[in-house]
Short mmCIF file of C-alpha atoms and ligand atoms in Angstrom, two decimals:
data_model
loop_
_atom_site.label_atom_id
_atom_site.label_comp_id
_atom_site.label_asym_id
_atom_site.label_seq_id
_atom_site.Cartn_x
_atom_site.Cartn_y
_atom_site.Cartn_z
CA MET K 1 0.04 -0.21 0.41
CA SER K 2 1.67 3.05 -0.59
CA VAL K 3 1.37 6.69 1.33
CA LEU K 4 1.26 10.38 0.66
CA VAL K 5 2.71 12.90 3.17
CA VAL K 6 1.22 16.35 2.56
CA GLU K 7 3.20 19.46 4.00
CA PRO K 8 0.40 22.25 4.61
CA GLY K 9 1.10 25.13 2.85
CA GLY K 10 0.45 26.89 -0.55
CA PRO K 11 -0.67 28.83 -2.08
CA LEU K 12 -1.84 27.19 -5.08
CA ARG K 13 -0.93 29.00 -8.65
CA GLY K 14 -1.39 27.97 -12.52
CA SER K 15 -3.68 26.19 -14.44
CA VAL K 16 -3.79 22.46 -14.71
CA TYR K 17 -5.90 20.36 -17.08
CA VAL K 18 -8.18 17.17 -15.18
CA PRO K 19 -8.41 13.38 -16.61
CA GLY K 20 -11.26 13.28 -19.11
CA ASP K 21 -14.79 12.67 -17.80
CA LYS K 22 -15.12 8.95 -16.37
CA SER K 23 -18.34 8.72 -17.04
CA ILE K 24 -18.73 10.09 -20.84
CA SER K 25 -15.50 7.99 -21.07
CA HIS K 26 -16.92 4.72 -20.23
CA ARG K 27 -19.88 5.50 -22.26
CA VAL K 28 -17.90 6.72 -25.61
CA LEU K 29 -15.71 3.27 -25.44
CA MET K 30 -19.04 1.25 -25.37
CA LEU K 31 -20.56 2.85 -28.18
CA ALA K 32 -17.75 2.58 -29.95
CA ALA K 33 -17.50 -1.15 -29.56
CA LEU K 34 -21.19 -1.12 -30.54
CA ALA K 35 -20.76 0.77 -33.74
CA ASP K 36 -19.99 -0.76 -36.75
CA GLY K 37 -17.13 1.10 -38.07
CA THR K 38 -14.24 3.26 -37.06
CA SER K 39 -14.92 6.21 -34.00
CA VAL K 40 -11.92 8.43 -33.49
CA ILE K 41 -11.50 9.42 -29.24
CA ARG K 42 -9.82 12.19 -27.84
CA GLY K 43 -8.69 13.34 -24.10
CA LEU K 44 -10.29 10.28 -22.69
CA SER K 45 -9.43 9.32 -18.71
CA ASP K 46 -6.06 7.91 -17.97
CA GLY K 47 -7.72 6.69 -14.95
CA ARG K 48 -7.62 3.19 -13.98
CA ASP K 49 -11.55 2.66 -14.02
CA VAL K 50 -11.80 3.52 -18.10
CA ARG K 51 -8.92 1.73 -18.91
CA CYS K 52 -10.62 -1.42 -17.46
CA THR K 53 -13.51 -1.00 -19.93
CA LEU K 54 -10.82 -0.27 -22.39
CA SER K 55 -9.47 -3.40 -22.44
CA ILE K 56 -12.97 -5.50 -21.82
CA ILE K 57 -14.04 -4.07 -24.95
CA GLY K 58 -10.81 -5.45 -26.82
CA GLN K 59 -11.73 -8.84 -25.03
CA ILE K 60 -14.77 -8.87 -26.91
CA GLY K 61 -13.69 -8.16 -30.44
CA ALA K 62 -13.16 -4.43 -30.34
CA GLU K 63 -9.64 -3.48 -32.28
CA MET K 64 -7.94 -0.22 -31.20
CA ASP K 65 -5.04 1.84 -31.86
CA GLU K 66 -4.06 4.38 -29.61
CA GLY K 67 -1.50 7.49 -31.16
CA ALA K 68 1.24 8.99 -29.17
CA ASP K 69 -0.76 12.01 -28.86
CA GLY K 70 -3.38 9.49 -26.99
CA THR K 71 -6.05 9.92 -30.02
CA LEU K 72 -7.59 6.23 -30.09
CA ARG K 73 -9.14 4.36 -33.33
CA ILE K 74 -11.70 1.90 -31.99
CA ARG K 75 -13.43 -0.19 -34.89
CA GLY K 76 -16.18 -2.08 -33.25
CA GLY K 77 -19.31 -3.52 -34.65
CA ARG K 78 -17.73 -7.41 -34.92
CA LEU K 79 -18.39 -8.49 -30.99
CA HIS K 80 -17.36 -11.94 -29.74
CA GLU K 81 -17.85 -13.99 -26.54
CA PRO K 82 -14.93 -13.47 -24.11
CA GLY K 83 -12.16 -16.02 -23.34
CA ALA K 84 -11.73 -14.87 -19.86
CA VAL K 85 -13.54 -13.56 -16.77
CA LEU K 86 -14.05 -9.71 -17.83
CA ASP K 87 -12.39 -6.97 -14.70
CA VAL K 88 -13.89 -4.12 -14.22
CA GLY K 89 -11.33 -3.08 -11.49
CA ASN K 90 -12.85 -0.33 -8.70
CA SER K 91 -15.32 0.29 -11.36
CA GLY K 92 -19.21 0.84 -10.43
CA THR K 93 -19.95 2.24 -13.29
CA GLY K 94 -17.89 -0.18 -15.45
CA ILE K 95 -19.92 -3.27 -14.16
CA ARG K 96 -23.27 -1.50 -14.10
CA LEU K 97 -23.13 -0.01 -17.72
CA LEU K 98 -21.10 -2.88 -19.16
CA ALA K 99 -23.66 -5.37 -17.82
CA GLY K 100 -26.66 -3.90 -19.59
CA MET K 101 -24.23 -3.78 -23.12
CA LEU K 102 -23.60 -7.64 -22.35
CA ALA K 103 -27.03 -8.68 -21.45
CA GLY K 104 -27.67 -7.48 -25.16
CA MET K 105 -25.24 -9.77 -26.66
CA PRO K 106 -25.60 -13.62 -27.99
CA PHE K 107 -22.92 -14.62 -25.39
CA ARG K 108 -21.77 -15.85 -22.36
CA SER K 109 -19.66 -12.83 -20.73
CA VAL K 110 -18.55 -12.62 -16.70
CA LEU K 111 -18.19 -9.31 -15.19
CA ASP K 112 -15.59 -9.09 -11.76
CA GLY K 113 -13.78 -6.52 -9.94
CA ASP K 114 -12.07 -5.70 -6.80
CA ALA K 115 -13.00 -6.24 -3.15
CA SER K 116 -14.99 -2.82 -3.13
CA ILE K 117 -16.75 -4.12 -6.34
CA ARG K 118 -17.71 -7.24 -5.04
CA ARG K 119 -19.57 -5.40 -1.72
CA ARG K 120 -21.26 -2.84 -3.75
CA PRO K 121 -25.18 -3.27 -4.70
CA MET K 122 -25.91 -5.24 -8.26
CA ASP K 123 -29.54 -5.71 -7.38
CA ARG K 124 -30.29 -2.33 -9.03
CA VAL K 125 -29.15 -3.32 -12.25
CA LEU K 126 -29.82 -7.70 -12.01
CA VAL K 127 -33.37 -7.02 -11.34
CA PRO K 128 -34.15 -4.48 -14.80
CA LEU K 129 -31.88 -6.99 -16.39
CA ALA K 130 -34.00 -9.80 -15.41
CA GLN K 131 -37.65 -8.30 -16.04
CA MET K 132 -36.35 -7.42 -19.51
CA GLY K 133 -35.11 -11.64 -20.42
CA ALA K 134 -31.75 -11.65 -19.79
CA ARG K 135 -29.95 -14.63 -17.59
CA VAL K 136 -27.97 -13.04 -15.17
CA SER K 137 -26.88 -13.78 -11.92
CA GLY K 138 -24.81 -12.68 -9.00
CA PHE K 139 -22.70 -15.00 -7.16
CA ASP K 140 -23.27 -18.39 -5.81
CA GLY K 141 -27.06 -16.92 -5.53
CA SER K 142 -26.43 -13.14 -4.36
CA MET K 143 -27.32 -10.02 -5.84
CA SER K 144 -22.96 -9.37 -5.73
CA ALA K 145 -20.55 -9.80 -8.25
CA PRO K 146 -19.31 -11.63 -10.01
CA LEU K 147 -21.80 -11.07 -12.94
CA THR K 148 -22.56 -14.01 -14.84
CA ILE K 149 -24.78 -12.94 -18.03
CA GLU K 150 -26.08 -15.13 -21.02
CA GLY K 151 -27.46 -12.59 -23.44
CA GLY K 152 -29.65 -11.86 -26.08
CA GLY K 153 -33.47 -12.53 -26.02
CA LEU K 154 -34.52 -8.92 -24.47
CA SER K 155 -37.61 -7.67 -24.38
CA GLY K 156 -37.96 -3.67 -23.64
CA ILE K 157 -39.99 -2.63 -20.37
CA ASP K 158 -41.18 0.34 -18.89
CA TYR K 159 -38.55 1.07 -15.61
CA GLU K 160 -38.46 2.48 -12.41
CA PRO K 161 -35.85 2.59 -10.64
CA PRO K 162 -36.18 2.49 -6.87
CA VAL K 163 -32.56 4.72 -6.55
CA ALA K 164 -31.64 7.70 -8.53
CA SER K 165 -29.02 6.69 -10.66
CA ALA K 166 -27.03 7.31 -13.58
CA GLN K 167 -25.51 3.61 -13.91
CA VAL K 168 -29.18 2.21 -13.30
CA LYS K 169 -30.30 4.21 -16.24
CA GLY K 170 -27.40 3.64 -18.47
CA CYS K 171 -27.77 0.05 -17.86
CA VAL K 172 -31.05 -0.29 -18.76
CA LEU K 173 -30.52 2.08 -21.97
CA PHE K 174 -27.77 -0.06 -23.29
CA ALA K 175 -29.90 -3.01 -22.50
CA GLY K 176 -32.50 -1.62 -24.34
CA LEU K 177 -30.21 -1.42 -27.79
CA SER K 178 -30.58 -5.17 -28.20
CA ALA K 179 -34.06 -5.37 -26.87
CA ASP K 180 -37.40 -6.21 -29.48
CA GLY K 181 -38.85 -2.86 -28.64
CA PRO K 182 -38.52 0.47 -26.93
CA THR K 183 -37.45 0.71 -23.63
CA THR K 184 -37.92 3.38 -21.28
CA VAL K 185 -36.42 4.45 -17.79
CA VAL K 186 -38.63 6.52 -15.68
CA GLU K 187 -36.71 8.55 -12.84
CA PRO K 188 -37.64 9.39 -9.56
CA ALA K 189 -34.94 12.58 -9.55
CA PRO K 190 -32.70 13.59 -12.48
CA THR K 191 -29.57 12.26 -13.18
CA ARG K 192 -26.68 12.85 -15.86
CA ALA K 193 -28.03 12.70 -18.92
CA HIS K 194 -24.33 11.21 -20.59
CA THR K 195 -26.03 7.70 -21.53
CA GLU K 196 -28.91 9.41 -23.75
CA GLU K 197 -26.77 12.14 -24.89
CA LEU K 198 -24.65 10.62 -26.45
CA PHE K 199 -27.09 8.14 -27.83
CA VAL K 200 -28.30 10.93 -29.76
CA ALA K 201 -24.92 12.07 -31.15
CA THR K 202 -24.36 8.45 -32.52
CA GLY K 203 -27.93 8.45 -34.35
CA VAL K 204 -29.47 5.85 -31.91
CA GLU K 205 -33.61 6.60 -31.43
CA VAL K 206 -34.22 8.61 -28.05
CA VAL K 207 -36.87 10.36 -26.64
CA ALA K 208 -35.94 12.27 -23.52
CA GLU K 209 -38.23 14.35 -21.31
CA PRO K 210 -37.77 15.60 -17.92
CA GLY K 211 -37.84 12.38 -15.61
CA ARG K 212 -38.39 9.69 -18.68
CA VAL K 213 -36.19 8.94 -21.10
CA SER K 214 -37.13 5.97 -24.13
CA VAL K 215 -34.60 4.28 -26.62
CA ALA K 216 -35.65 2.42 -29.62
CA PRO K 217 -33.47 -1.13 -30.41
CA GLY K 218 -30.36 -0.19 -32.69
CA ARG K 219 -26.87 0.52 -33.09
CA PRO K 220 -24.87 3.90 -33.06
CA ARG K 221 -23.02 4.72 -35.84
CA PRO K 222 -19.19 5.52 -35.39
CA PHE K 223 -18.34 8.70 -34.40
CA GLU K 224 -15.54 11.31 -33.57
CA HIS K 225 -15.99 12.86 -29.60
CA ASP K 226 -13.37 14.89 -27.87
CA VAL K 227 -13.79 13.78 -24.23
CA GLU K 228 -13.63 17.19 -22.10
CA GLY K 229 -12.49 17.46 -18.20
CA ASP K 230 -14.11 15.42 -15.48
CA PRO K 231 -16.43 18.15 -13.19
CA SER K 232 -15.40 15.42 -10.46
CA GLN K 233 -11.93 15.97 -10.83
CA ALA K 234 -12.04 20.12 -11.23
CA ALA K 235 -14.05 19.99 -7.77
CA PHE K 236 -10.49 18.84 -5.32
CA TRP K 237 -9.12 22.38 -7.35
CA ALA K 238 -12.16 24.55 -7.06
CA VAL K 239 -12.14 23.82 -3.25
CA ALA K 240 -8.17 23.82 -2.85
CA ALA K 241 -7.96 27.21 -4.50
CA SER K 242 -11.23 28.54 -2.65
CA ILE K 243 -9.58 27.61 1.18
CA VAL K 244 -5.38 28.21 0.70
CA PRO K 245 -5.25 31.53 1.23
CA ASP K 246 -3.94 34.09 -2.13
CA SER K 247 -4.45 30.92 -4.88
CA GLU K 248 -5.65 31.37 -8.11
CA VAL K 249 -5.88 28.65 -10.33
CA VAL K 250 -7.76 27.40 -13.59
CA VAL K 251 -8.89 24.21 -14.83
CA GLN K 252 -9.09 24.38 -18.16
CA ASN K 253 -11.31 22.64 -20.29
CA VAL K 254 -13.91 21.44 -17.94
CA TYR K 255 -17.20 19.91 -18.61
CA ARG K 256 -20.17 22.16 -19.51
CA GLY K 257 -23.21 20.05 -19.56
CA GLN K 258 -26.18 19.71 -17.66
CA GLY K 259 -26.24 18.30 -14.62
CA ARG K 260 -22.35 18.09 -13.48
CA ASN K 261 -21.45 21.01 -11.94
CA GLY K 262 -23.70 21.49 -9.02
CA PHE K 263 -20.41 21.81 -6.70
CA VAL K 264 -20.02 25.22 -8.64
CA ASP K 265 -23.27 26.72 -7.27
CA VAL K 266 -22.86 25.25 -3.75
CA LEU K 267 -19.36 26.69 -3.69
CA GLN K 268 -20.35 30.37 -5.03
CA ARG K 269 -22.88 29.97 -2.13
CA MET K 270 -21.09 29.05 0.78
CA GLY K 271 -19.05 32.35 -0.87
CA ALA K 272 -16.14 31.00 -2.99
CA ASP K 273 -14.60 32.99 -5.92
CA LEU K 274 -15.09 30.73 -9.23
CA HIS K 275 -16.32 30.94 -12.60
CA HIS K 276 -16.63 28.37 -14.74
CA ASP K 277 -16.52 30.05 -18.80
CA PRO K 278 -19.18 29.08 -20.97
CA ALA K 279 -17.44 29.50 -23.46
CA THR K 280 -13.98 27.69 -22.97
CA GLY K 281 -14.87 25.42 -19.92
CA ASP K 282 -11.91 27.11 -18.23
CA LEU K 283 -13.07 27.19 -14.40
CA THR K 284 -11.08 29.78 -12.66
CA VAL K 285 -10.96 30.22 -8.63
CA ARG K 286 -9.61 32.52 -6.20
CA ALA K 287 -9.11 32.27 -2.22
CA ALA K 288 -11.94 33.35 -0.70
CA THR K 289 -13.88 32.85 2.90
CA LEU K 290 -16.70 30.27 3.16
CA ASP K 291 -19.85 29.93 5.10
CA GLY K 292 -21.61 26.99 5.91
CA THR K 293 -24.59 26.39 3.78
CA VAL K 294 -26.81 23.43 3.14
CA VAL K 295 -26.87 21.02 0.11
CA GLY K 296 -30.85 19.61 -0.63
CA ALA K 297 -31.11 16.01 -0.89
CA ASP K 298 -32.60 17.47 -4.56
CA GLU K 299 -29.13 18.95 -5.67
CA VAL K 300 -27.27 15.61 -4.62
CA PRO K 301 -27.55 13.82 -7.85
CA GLY K 302 -25.74 16.63 -9.19
CA LEU K 303 -22.71 16.67 -6.85
CA VAL K 304 -22.93 13.49 -5.64
CA ASP K 305 -18.71 12.32 -6.13
CA GLU K 306 -18.42 15.64 -4.90
CA ILE K 307 -19.36 15.39 -1.31
CA PRO K 308 -16.37 14.35 0.00
CA VAL K 309 -14.63 17.58 -1.39
CA LEU K 310 -17.20 19.65 -0.19
CA ALA K 311 -17.13 17.91 3.11
CA VAL K 312 -13.38 19.59 3.25
CA ALA K 313 -14.60 22.90 1.96
CA ALA K 314 -17.41 22.93 4.74
CA ALA K 315 -14.37 21.68 7.04
CA CYS K 316 -12.87 25.06 6.38
CA ALA K 317 -16.51 27.37 6.29
CA GLY K 318 -17.65 28.64 9.45
CA GLY K 319 -20.78 27.59 10.73
CA GLU K 320 -22.19 24.13 10.04
CA THR K 321 -23.17 22.62 6.39
CA ARG K 322 -26.01 19.97 5.86
CA PHE K 323 -25.70 17.59 3.16
CA GLU K 324 -29.18 15.91 2.87
CA GLY K 325 -30.30 13.05 1.05
CA VAL K 326 -26.78 11.21 0.87
CA ALA K 327 -27.78 7.64 1.74
CA GLU K 328 -26.07 6.65 -1.79
CA LEU K 329 -22.97 7.58 -0.64
CA ARG K 330 -22.98 4.46 1.94
CA VAL K 331 -22.63 2.38 -1.56
CA LYS K 332 -19.95 4.25 -3.30
CA GLU K 333 -16.37 2.89 -3.39
CA SER K 334 -16.32 3.03 0.21
CA ASP K 335 -19.04 3.88 2.70
CA ARG K 336 -18.35 7.66 2.02
CA LEU K 337 -20.54 8.47 5.12
CA ALA K 338 -18.60 6.60 7.31
CA THR K 339 -15.11 7.34 5.65
CA VAL K 340 -15.78 11.62 5.41
CA GLU K 341 -16.62 11.18 9.32
CA GLU K 342 -13.48 9.35 9.65
CA PHE K 343 -10.86 11.46 8.01
CA LEU K 344 -12.26 14.54 9.28
CA GLY K 345 -12.94 13.48 12.26
CA ALA K 346 -9.22 12.47 12.87
CA MET K 347 -7.83 16.11 11.63
CA GLY K 348 -9.98 17.43 14.13
CA ILE K 349 -13.13 18.33 12.39
CA PRO K 350 -16.46 17.40 14.40
CA ALA K 351 -18.85 15.67 11.09
CA ARG K 352 -21.61 13.35 11.84
CA THR K 353 -24.87 11.75 10.27
CA GLU K 354 -28.17 12.19 11.22
CA GLY K 355 -30.07 9.76 9.34
CA ASP K 356 -29.43 10.62 5.38
CA VAL K 357 -27.68 13.68 6.46
CA LEU K 358 -24.59 14.59 6.83
CA VAL K 359 -23.36 17.54 9.23
CA VAL K 360 -20.14 19.12 8.85
CA GLU K 361 -19.05 21.79 11.13
CA GLY K 362 -16.49 24.33 10.37
CA GLY K 363 -13.03 24.21 12.39
CA ARG K 364 -9.26 24.44 12.56
CA LEU K 365 -7.58 20.99 10.72
CA HIS K 366 -4.84 19.12 12.16
CA GLY K 367 -2.21 17.38 10.84
CA ALA K 368 -2.91 13.28 10.95
CA SER K 369 -2.25 9.93 9.92
CA VAL K 370 -5.83 8.90 7.70
CA ASP K 371 -6.95 6.02 5.90
CA SER K 372 -8.13 6.27 2.50
CA HIS K 373 -10.20 2.92 2.75
CA HIS K 374 -9.17 2.22 -0.92
CA ASP K 375 -11.36 5.06 -1.98
CA HIS K 376 -9.60 7.57 -4.76
CA ARG K 377 -12.46 10.73 -3.79
CA ILE K 378 -10.83 9.99 0.21
CA ALA K 379 -7.46 10.18 -0.52
CA MET K 380 -7.48 13.46 -2.82
CA ALA K 381 -10.23 14.69 -0.66
CA ALA K 382 -7.84 14.04 2.33
CA ALA K 383 -5.19 15.40 0.27
CA VAL K 384 -6.84 18.89 -0.22
CA ALA K 385 -7.40 19.32 3.52
CA ALA K 386 -4.29 18.79 4.23
CA LEU K 387 -3.20 21.52 2.34
CA VAL K 388 -4.31 24.26 5.32
CA ALA K 389 -4.08 21.45 8.42
CA ASP K 390 -1.44 22.68 11.34
CA GLY K 391 1.01 19.75 10.68
CA PRO K 392 1.75 17.01 8.14
CA THR K 393 -1.05 14.49 6.76
CA THR K 394 0.23 10.81 5.91
CA ILE K 395 -2.78 9.23 3.58
CA ASP K 396 -2.74 5.53 3.48
CA GLY K 397 -3.61 4.19 0.78
CA TRP K 398 -2.78 6.46 -1.95
CA GLU K 399 -2.37 4.05 -4.85
CA SER K 400 -6.51 3.95 -5.01
CA VAL K 401 -5.99 7.61 -6.75
CA ALA K 402 -5.13 5.83 -9.83
CA THR K 403 -8.32 4.62 -10.01
CA SER K 404 -9.43 7.97 -11.70
CA TYR K 405 -6.52 10.72 -11.29
CA PRO K 406 -3.20 8.60 -11.83
CA GLY K 407 -1.37 12.73 -12.17
CA PHE K 408 -3.09 14.36 -9.03
CA ALA K 409 -0.21 14.48 -7.23
CA ASP K 410 2.36 15.87 -9.92
CA ASP K 411 -0.70 18.30 -10.63
CA LEU K 412 -0.57 19.22 -6.96
CA LEU K 413 3.05 19.57 -6.93
CA GLY K 414 2.70 22.06 -10.07
CA LEU K 415 0.17 23.95 -8.80
CA ARG K 416 2.06 24.49 -5.55
CA SER K 417 5.51 25.92 -7.60
CA GLY K 418 3.09 28.03 -9.06
CA GLY K 419 3.67 26.52 -12.78
CA ASP K 420 1.39 25.49 -15.49
C1 S3P R 1 -21.93 7.51 -12.57
C2 S3P R 1 -23.20 7.85 -11.54
C3 S3P R 1 -22.91 7.92 -10.77
C4 S3P R 1 -21.35 8.62 -9.98
C5 S3P R 1 -20.70 7.44 -10.48
C6 S3P R 1 -20.70 7.79 -12.24
C7 S3P R 1 -22.34 7.23 -14.11
O1 S3P R 1 -23.73 6.75 -9.62
O2 S3P R 1 -21.55 8.60 -8.91
O3 S3P R 1 -19.28 8.04 -10.13
O4 S3P R 1 -21.34 7.39 -14.60
O5 S3P R 1 -23.26 7.09 -14.39
P1 S3P R 1 -25.32 6.66 -9.31
O6 S3P R 1 -25.59 7.63 -10.55
O7 S3P R 1 -25.36 4.93 -9.42
O8 S3P R 1 -25.26 7.76 -8.19
#
């Protein structure tokens, strides 16, 4: 297990690119695998999660060529049964979306991942896929990975997931591409719309209304896509530059679409000085004094991955911040209500959970030894908190950061030395 030691100090200055958006990266790889012809993708996330999906589409027959500049050419459309278990690594998005796509393929596949993936709930995708007629099962009669999928013979369904989840919506819609009629998902609350937007962009027949998406069976056509920077990674620099005195950071080319920039609204409400340029995608952030706020349950799907680092902003704010309706955090890469409480507590900040509300009291952060629990976002959130602590912080399990942002520590060094 690797460790990162972060000394406090700053300021952070300069500009930085974050990895390509992870949610979009998974989806464009899957669409390229389904499209009959060659698709061209630039700016794909370099995180391990997305590398796992890339490897999986190769194992089922997509042919790929990666140029020196990172441009990927993928020839899809001739998919076949994999020769081995498909390993999604740490990726919940990977396993749930791929389960949907593979449920439509006329062959058998087995999807597995790391210890965290084996703990995460898969009933949320196994139930609708079984309703569509897929022969899908979890490990040893359970609803957990590894998942075995005998694909093909799907019927279109109308499905109303019990949780607001873009992964579940995406799973059902990807399966719907191979069904015998239209498939509809009715969402309990709006979630990120990448699946339906990318379907439209690649010529798949979709009808999207607020809270309701229908897809007709079909295949995407080959496409070109430039993946923009991941807002959930930009959020680490947005919080870091807000809390470290005298900082000024520009995160370049951050995704501008709907449903992903809720953290910008929350930070602005807290008093942060940040601006997301709609023309360039550049997110400019300057240090500011923050105040506590209430993050409503209706906002959570639009910032669900950013809550660990927003909790750090709350720790540095005056007064109390409440994150309402955050029960889903219990079933992410770690139990993030427990792991946020634990690392902030170790650093001297009272954080507690009241039912499905996370409450963080602003205060003075102390240097400490914290455990990431193999959760990339906990490790990076702790690194941001460490910048304003009163002594060094040691973060255990730093290697997990490679899941989504392999260059995070280098980018931190670059911003601390004021370069770009
Ligand atoms: C994702 C959706 C979110 C998010 C995850 C990526 C996606 O999960 O936490 O990191 O790409 O669809 P849920 O929609 O299941 O909450």
